[in-house]
XYZ file of C-alpha atoms in Angstrom:
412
model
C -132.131 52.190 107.231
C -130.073 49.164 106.380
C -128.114 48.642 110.303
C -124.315 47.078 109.672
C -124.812 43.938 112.353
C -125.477 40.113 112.457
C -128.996 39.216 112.194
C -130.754 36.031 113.365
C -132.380 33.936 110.836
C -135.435 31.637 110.910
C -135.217 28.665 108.322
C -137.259 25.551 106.934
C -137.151 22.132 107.955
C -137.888 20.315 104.242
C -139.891 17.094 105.796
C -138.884 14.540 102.840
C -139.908 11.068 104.160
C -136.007 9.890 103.749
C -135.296 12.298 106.796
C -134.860 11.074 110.244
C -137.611 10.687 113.050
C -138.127 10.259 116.200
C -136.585 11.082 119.387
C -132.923 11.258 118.310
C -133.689 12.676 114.768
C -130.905 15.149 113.941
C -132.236 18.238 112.741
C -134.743 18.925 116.006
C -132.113 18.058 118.528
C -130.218 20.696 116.862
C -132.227 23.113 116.947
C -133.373 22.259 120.606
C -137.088 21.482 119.057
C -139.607 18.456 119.151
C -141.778 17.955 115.587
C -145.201 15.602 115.675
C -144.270 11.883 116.170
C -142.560 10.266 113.168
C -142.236 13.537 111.506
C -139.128 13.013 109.238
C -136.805 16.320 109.300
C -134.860 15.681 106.426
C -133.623 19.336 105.365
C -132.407 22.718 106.791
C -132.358 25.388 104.129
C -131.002 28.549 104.914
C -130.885 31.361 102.163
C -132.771 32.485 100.169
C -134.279 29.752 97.276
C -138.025 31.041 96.420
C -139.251 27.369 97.593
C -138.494 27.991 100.886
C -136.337 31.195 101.612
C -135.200 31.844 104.999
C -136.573 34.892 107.213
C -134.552 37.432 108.590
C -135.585 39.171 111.833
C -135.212 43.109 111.149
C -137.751 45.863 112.388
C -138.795 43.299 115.322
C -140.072 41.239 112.503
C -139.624 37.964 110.288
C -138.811 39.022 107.141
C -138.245 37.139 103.852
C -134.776 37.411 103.108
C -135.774 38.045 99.823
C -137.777 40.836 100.279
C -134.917 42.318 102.484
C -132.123 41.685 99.727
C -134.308 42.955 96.928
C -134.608 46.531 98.982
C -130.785 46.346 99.959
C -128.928 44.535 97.427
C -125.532 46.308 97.961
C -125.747 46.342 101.928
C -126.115 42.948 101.969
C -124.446 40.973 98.950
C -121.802 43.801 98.450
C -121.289 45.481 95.053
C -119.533 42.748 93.017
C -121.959 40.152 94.303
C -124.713 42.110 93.281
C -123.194 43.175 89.736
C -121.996 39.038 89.530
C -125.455 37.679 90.522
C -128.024 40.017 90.591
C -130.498 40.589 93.490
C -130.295 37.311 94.814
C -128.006 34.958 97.230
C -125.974 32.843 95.037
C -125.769 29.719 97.536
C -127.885 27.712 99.514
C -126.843 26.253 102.811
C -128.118 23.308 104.643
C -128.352 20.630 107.167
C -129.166 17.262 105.494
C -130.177 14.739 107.659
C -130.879 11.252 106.068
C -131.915 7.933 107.633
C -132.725 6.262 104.282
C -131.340 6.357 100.940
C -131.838 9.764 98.447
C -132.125 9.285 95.098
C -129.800 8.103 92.427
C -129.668 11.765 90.867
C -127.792 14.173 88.369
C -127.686 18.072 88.898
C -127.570 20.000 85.339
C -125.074 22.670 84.030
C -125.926 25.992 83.420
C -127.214 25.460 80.053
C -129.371 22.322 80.765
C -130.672 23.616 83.844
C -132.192 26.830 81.418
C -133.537 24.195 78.900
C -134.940 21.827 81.800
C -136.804 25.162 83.491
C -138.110 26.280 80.123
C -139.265 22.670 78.892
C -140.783 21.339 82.229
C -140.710 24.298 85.244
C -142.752 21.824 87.483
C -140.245 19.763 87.755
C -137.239 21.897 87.159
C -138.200 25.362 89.300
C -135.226 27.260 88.115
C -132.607 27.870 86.101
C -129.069 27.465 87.852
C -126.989 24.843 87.864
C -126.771 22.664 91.237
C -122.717 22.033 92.209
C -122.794 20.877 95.668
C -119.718 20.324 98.538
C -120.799 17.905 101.504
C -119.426 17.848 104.631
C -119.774 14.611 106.911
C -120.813 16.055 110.804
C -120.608 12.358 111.552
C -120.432 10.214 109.179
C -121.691 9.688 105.525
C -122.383 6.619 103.163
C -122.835 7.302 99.400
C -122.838 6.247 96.460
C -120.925 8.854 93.751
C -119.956 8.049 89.970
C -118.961 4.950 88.180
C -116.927 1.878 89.368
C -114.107 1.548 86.961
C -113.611 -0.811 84.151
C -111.764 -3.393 85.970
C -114.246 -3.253 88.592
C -117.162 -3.939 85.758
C -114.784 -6.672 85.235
C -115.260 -8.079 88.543
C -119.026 -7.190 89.001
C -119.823 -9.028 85.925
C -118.152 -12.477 86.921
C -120.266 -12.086 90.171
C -123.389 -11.431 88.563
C -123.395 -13.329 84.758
C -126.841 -11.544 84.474
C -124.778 -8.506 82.991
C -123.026 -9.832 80.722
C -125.997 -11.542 78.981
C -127.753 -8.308 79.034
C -124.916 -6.347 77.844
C -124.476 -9.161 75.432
C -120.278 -8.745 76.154
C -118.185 -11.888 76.532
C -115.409 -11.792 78.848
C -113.272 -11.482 76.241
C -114.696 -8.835 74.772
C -114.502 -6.663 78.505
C -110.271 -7.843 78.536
C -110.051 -6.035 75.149
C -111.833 -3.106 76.934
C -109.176 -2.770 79.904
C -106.368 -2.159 77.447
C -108.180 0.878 75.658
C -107.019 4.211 76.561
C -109.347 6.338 79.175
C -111.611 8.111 76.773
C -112.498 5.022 74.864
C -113.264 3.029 78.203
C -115.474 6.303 79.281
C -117.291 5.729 75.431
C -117.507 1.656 76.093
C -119.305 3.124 79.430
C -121.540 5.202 78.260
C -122.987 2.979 75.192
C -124.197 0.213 78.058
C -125.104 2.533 80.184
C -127.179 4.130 77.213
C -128.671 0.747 76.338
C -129.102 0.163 80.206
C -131.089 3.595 80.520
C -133.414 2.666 77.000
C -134.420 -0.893 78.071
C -135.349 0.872 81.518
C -137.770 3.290 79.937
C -139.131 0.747 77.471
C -139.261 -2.070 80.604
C -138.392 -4.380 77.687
C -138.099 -8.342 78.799
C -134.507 -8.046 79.211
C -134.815 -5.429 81.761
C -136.916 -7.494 83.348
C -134.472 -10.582 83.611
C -131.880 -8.702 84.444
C -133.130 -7.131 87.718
C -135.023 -10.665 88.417
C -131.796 -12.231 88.095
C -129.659 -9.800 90.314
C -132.615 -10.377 92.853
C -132.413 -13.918 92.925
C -128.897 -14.209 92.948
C -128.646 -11.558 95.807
C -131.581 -12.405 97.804
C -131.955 -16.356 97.186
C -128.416 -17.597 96.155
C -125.610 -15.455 98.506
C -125.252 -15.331 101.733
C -126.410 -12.090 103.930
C -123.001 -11.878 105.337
C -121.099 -12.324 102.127
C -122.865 -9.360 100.237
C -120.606 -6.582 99.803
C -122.140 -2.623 101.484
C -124.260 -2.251 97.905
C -125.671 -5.487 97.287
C -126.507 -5.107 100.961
C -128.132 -1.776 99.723
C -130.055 -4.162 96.694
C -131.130 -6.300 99.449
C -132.961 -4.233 101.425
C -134.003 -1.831 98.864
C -135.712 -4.323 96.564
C -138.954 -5.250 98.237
C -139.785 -1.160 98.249
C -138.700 -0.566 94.696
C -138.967 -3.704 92.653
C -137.557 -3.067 89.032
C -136.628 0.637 89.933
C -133.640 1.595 87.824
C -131.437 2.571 90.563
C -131.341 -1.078 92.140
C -129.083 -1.807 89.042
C -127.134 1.508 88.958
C -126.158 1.095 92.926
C -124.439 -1.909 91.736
C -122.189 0.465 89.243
C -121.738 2.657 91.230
C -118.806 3.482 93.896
C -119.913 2.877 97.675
C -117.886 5.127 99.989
C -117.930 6.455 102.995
C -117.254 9.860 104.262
C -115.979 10.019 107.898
C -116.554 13.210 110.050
C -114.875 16.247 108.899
C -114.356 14.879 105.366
C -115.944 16.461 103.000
C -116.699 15.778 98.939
C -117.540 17.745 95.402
C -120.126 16.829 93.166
C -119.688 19.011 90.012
C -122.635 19.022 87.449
C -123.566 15.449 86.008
C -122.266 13.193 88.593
C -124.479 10.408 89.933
C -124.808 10.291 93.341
C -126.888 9.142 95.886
C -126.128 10.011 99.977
C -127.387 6.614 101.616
C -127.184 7.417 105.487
C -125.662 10.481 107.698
C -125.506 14.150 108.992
C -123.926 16.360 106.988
C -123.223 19.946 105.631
C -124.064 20.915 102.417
C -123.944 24.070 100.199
C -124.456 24.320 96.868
C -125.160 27.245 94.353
C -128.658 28.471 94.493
C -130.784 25.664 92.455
C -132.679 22.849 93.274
C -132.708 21.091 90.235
C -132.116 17.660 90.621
C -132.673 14.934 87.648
C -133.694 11.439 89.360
C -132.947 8.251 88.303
C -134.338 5.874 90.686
C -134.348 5.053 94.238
C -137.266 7.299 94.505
C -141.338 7.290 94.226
C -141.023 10.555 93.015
C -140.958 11.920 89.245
C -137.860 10.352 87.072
C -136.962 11.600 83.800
C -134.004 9.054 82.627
C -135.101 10.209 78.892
C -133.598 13.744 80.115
C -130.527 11.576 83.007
C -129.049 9.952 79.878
C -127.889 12.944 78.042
C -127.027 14.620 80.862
C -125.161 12.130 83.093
C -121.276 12.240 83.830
C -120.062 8.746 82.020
C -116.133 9.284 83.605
C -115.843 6.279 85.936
C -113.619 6.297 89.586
C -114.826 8.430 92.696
C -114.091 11.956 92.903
C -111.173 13.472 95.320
C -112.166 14.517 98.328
C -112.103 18.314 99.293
C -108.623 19.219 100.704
C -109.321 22.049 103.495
C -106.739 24.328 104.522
C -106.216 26.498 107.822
C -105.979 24.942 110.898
C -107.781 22.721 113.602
C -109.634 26.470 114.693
C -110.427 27.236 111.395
C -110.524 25.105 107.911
C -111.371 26.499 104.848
C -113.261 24.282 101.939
C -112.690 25.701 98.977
C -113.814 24.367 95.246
C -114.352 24.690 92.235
C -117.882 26.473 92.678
C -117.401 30.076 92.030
C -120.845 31.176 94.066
C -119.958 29.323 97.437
C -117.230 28.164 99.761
C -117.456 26.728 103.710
C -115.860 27.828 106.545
C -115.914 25.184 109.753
C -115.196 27.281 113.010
C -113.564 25.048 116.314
C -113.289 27.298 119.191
C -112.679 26.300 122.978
C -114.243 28.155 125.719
C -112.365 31.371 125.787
C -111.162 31.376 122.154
C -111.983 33.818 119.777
C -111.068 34.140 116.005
C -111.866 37.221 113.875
C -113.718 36.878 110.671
C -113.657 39.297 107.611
C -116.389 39.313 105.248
C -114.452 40.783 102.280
C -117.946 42.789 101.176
C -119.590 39.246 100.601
C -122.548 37.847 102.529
C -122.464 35.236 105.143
C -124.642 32.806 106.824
C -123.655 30.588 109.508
C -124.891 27.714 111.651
C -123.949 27.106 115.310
C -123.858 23.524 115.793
C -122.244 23.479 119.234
C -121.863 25.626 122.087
C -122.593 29.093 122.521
C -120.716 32.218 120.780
C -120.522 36.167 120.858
C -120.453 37.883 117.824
C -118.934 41.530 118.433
C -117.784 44.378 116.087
C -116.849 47.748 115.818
C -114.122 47.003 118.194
C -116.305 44.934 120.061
C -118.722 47.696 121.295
C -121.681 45.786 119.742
C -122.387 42.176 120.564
C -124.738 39.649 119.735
C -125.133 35.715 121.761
C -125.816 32.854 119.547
C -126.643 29.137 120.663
C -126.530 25.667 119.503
C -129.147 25.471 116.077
C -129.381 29.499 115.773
C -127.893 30.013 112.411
C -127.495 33.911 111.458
C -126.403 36.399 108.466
C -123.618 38.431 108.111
C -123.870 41.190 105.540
C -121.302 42.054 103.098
C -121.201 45.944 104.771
C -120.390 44.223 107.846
C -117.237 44.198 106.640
C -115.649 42.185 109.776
C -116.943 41.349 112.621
C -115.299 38.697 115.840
C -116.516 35.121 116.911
C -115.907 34.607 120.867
C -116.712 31.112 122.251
C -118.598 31.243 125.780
C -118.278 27.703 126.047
C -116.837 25.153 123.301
C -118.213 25.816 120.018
C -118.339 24.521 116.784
C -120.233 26.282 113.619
C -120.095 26.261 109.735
C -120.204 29.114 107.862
C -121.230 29.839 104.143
C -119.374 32.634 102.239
C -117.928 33.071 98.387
C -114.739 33.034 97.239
C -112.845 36.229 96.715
C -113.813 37.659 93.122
């Protein structure tokens, strides 16, 4: 029998080599733990992703959540979940902790993600699409989509090297700033096209047009003169040479999250998170098309038909509620984050509206009652927990100041 009550959760730390280390690495401190020396802890998942699905503790075991959804679907998604998504949780939650750049990367729609997973299921394990809301605990660099056309403008007198490559005068770009939008989005996507092809083929031209960013970066400017992503080129360059995304961080937009902000990437958009703590959820996939910044597998032949070519950086997420309790809504129909700000004392009641829950307590210490608060539960800092749909509603109490993100869906 299927009990109506929080329930404790044990998760994996994903040890990507971009993660932090060391004695003041995120992730451990969190969760009050110490990993082997230098162990990077780059990711928490918590759900229920077959590459690392979460455990949930329930007959004084670890079970995997899985296993427990498949046998109680209803009890735990609730009924229009379940009829929605099927036997399965349709986000994934984390903590993503990075000390070094990710990836220049694309996540695929629907459809793509179902032709990726069928053509190549090593590298593409399933068969969702990936959109994704972050959520800066501290503070978060990036890079996300395209500069704009007038800032092409301005890259290219910096750096000739493009223009020669792009073989585009700057007469020829002036004409482009008085087109209309979609016909500066088509001008962007034809270099960008001819940038990806001469990338895969590592024609000559590639080759003098990184060599010529490097020299003019590394050899002609001055350190202190280089703007946040030729910094990025700088330091990046003796690692990954004539990688790709050396060139694309230079056309992209280099921005900066500060803590509590929080930002979409739909399917398509290029984005790479440089350095920070944050909260992510996304719907249940982890599908991600690479582009470069990365020693791991890149598949531009696949990037360049997939890619978002719209140029300017995307509007940050507007919450709504209040300073005890914002609300981050998008346009993700499987997902939406709750961030939780209680004092000692405080307390804030919480309906599940027969969806599932999972939430993360990264501060303090909290009760979790319910049924009129005969039945309680303590939670510390780093416990993260579940909250079944047939919980229905349940109370968060703060023992001391708390803080603690929570993962939920949008009303159907």
């Amino acid at each position: 029998m299927f009990e109506r009550r929080p329930y404790l959760l044990n998760n994996t730390i994903q040890k990507y080599s971009w993660g932090m280390s060391g004695k003041n690495a995120f992730i451990p401190k969190l969760l009050g733990i110490t990993l082997e020396k230098n162990e990077p802890s780059a990711e928490l998942w918590m759900g229920g992703h077959p590459s690392a699905p979460s455990k949930i503790y329930l007959f004084d075991s670890w079970i995997n959540l899985n296993d427990v959804i498949r046998d109680f679907p209803v009890e735990i998604l609730g009924q229009k979940i379940f009829e929605k998504f099927g036997s399965q949780l349709p986000f994934l939650f984390k903590v993503l902790s990075a000390a070094q750049p990710l990836s220049i990367q694309v996540h695929p729609n629907k459809t793509q993600a179902e032709e990726l997973n069928s053509k190549d299921p090593e590298h593409y394990p399933d068969k969702n699409h990936k959109p994704e809301i972050a959520i800066a605990i501290d503070e978060l660099k990036m890079l996300v989509g395209f500069k704009t056309i007038q800032e092409f403008d301005a890259l290219f007198e910096r750096f000739p090297g493009f223009r020669s490559f792009f073989r585009i005068t700057k007469a020829e770009l002036k004409n482009v700033l008085l087109m209309n939008a979609e016909d500066q989005k088509l001008f962007l996507r034809n270099i960008l096209k001819k940038l990806f092809d001469h990338s895969i083929k590592q024609s000559p031209s590639y080759f003098t047009l990184v060599e010529g960013l490097r020299n003019k970066i590394v050899n002609q400017l001055e350190y202190d003169n280089l703007d946040e992503a030729e910094i990025l080129f700088h330091d990046l360059y003796p690692k990954f040479n004539n990688d790709l995304g050396l060139v694309l961080l230079l056309m992209m937009n280099f921005t900066t999250l500060e803590k509590g902000e929080a930002i979409f990437t739909p399917a398509g958009v290029p984005h790479a998170y440089i350095q920070g703590n944050i909260i992510e959820c996304m719907a249940n996939s982890d599908n991600v098309i690479r582009a470069g910044l990365t020693l791991k597998f890149k598949d531009v032949d696949s990037l360049k038909n997939i890619i978002d070519y719209s140029f300017g950086i995307p509007e940050k997420v507007k919450s709504s509620g209040d300073k005890k309790h914002l609300i981050f809504k998008t346009a993700a129909e499987e997902f939406e984050v709750h961030y939780l700000s209680l004092s000692a004392g405080q307390n804030l009641q919480y309906f599940c509206n027969d969806n599932p829950t999972i939430g993360i307590l990264t501060e303090g210490e909290i009760q979790i009652t319910w049924e009129n608060d005969s039945q309680l539960y303590l939670f510390s800092k780093g416990q993260s927990f579940l909250l079944p749909a047939s919980l229905n509603e349940c109370k968060f109490q703060a023992v001391t100041k708390s803080k603690l993100y929570l993962s939920g869906l949008p009303q159907l």
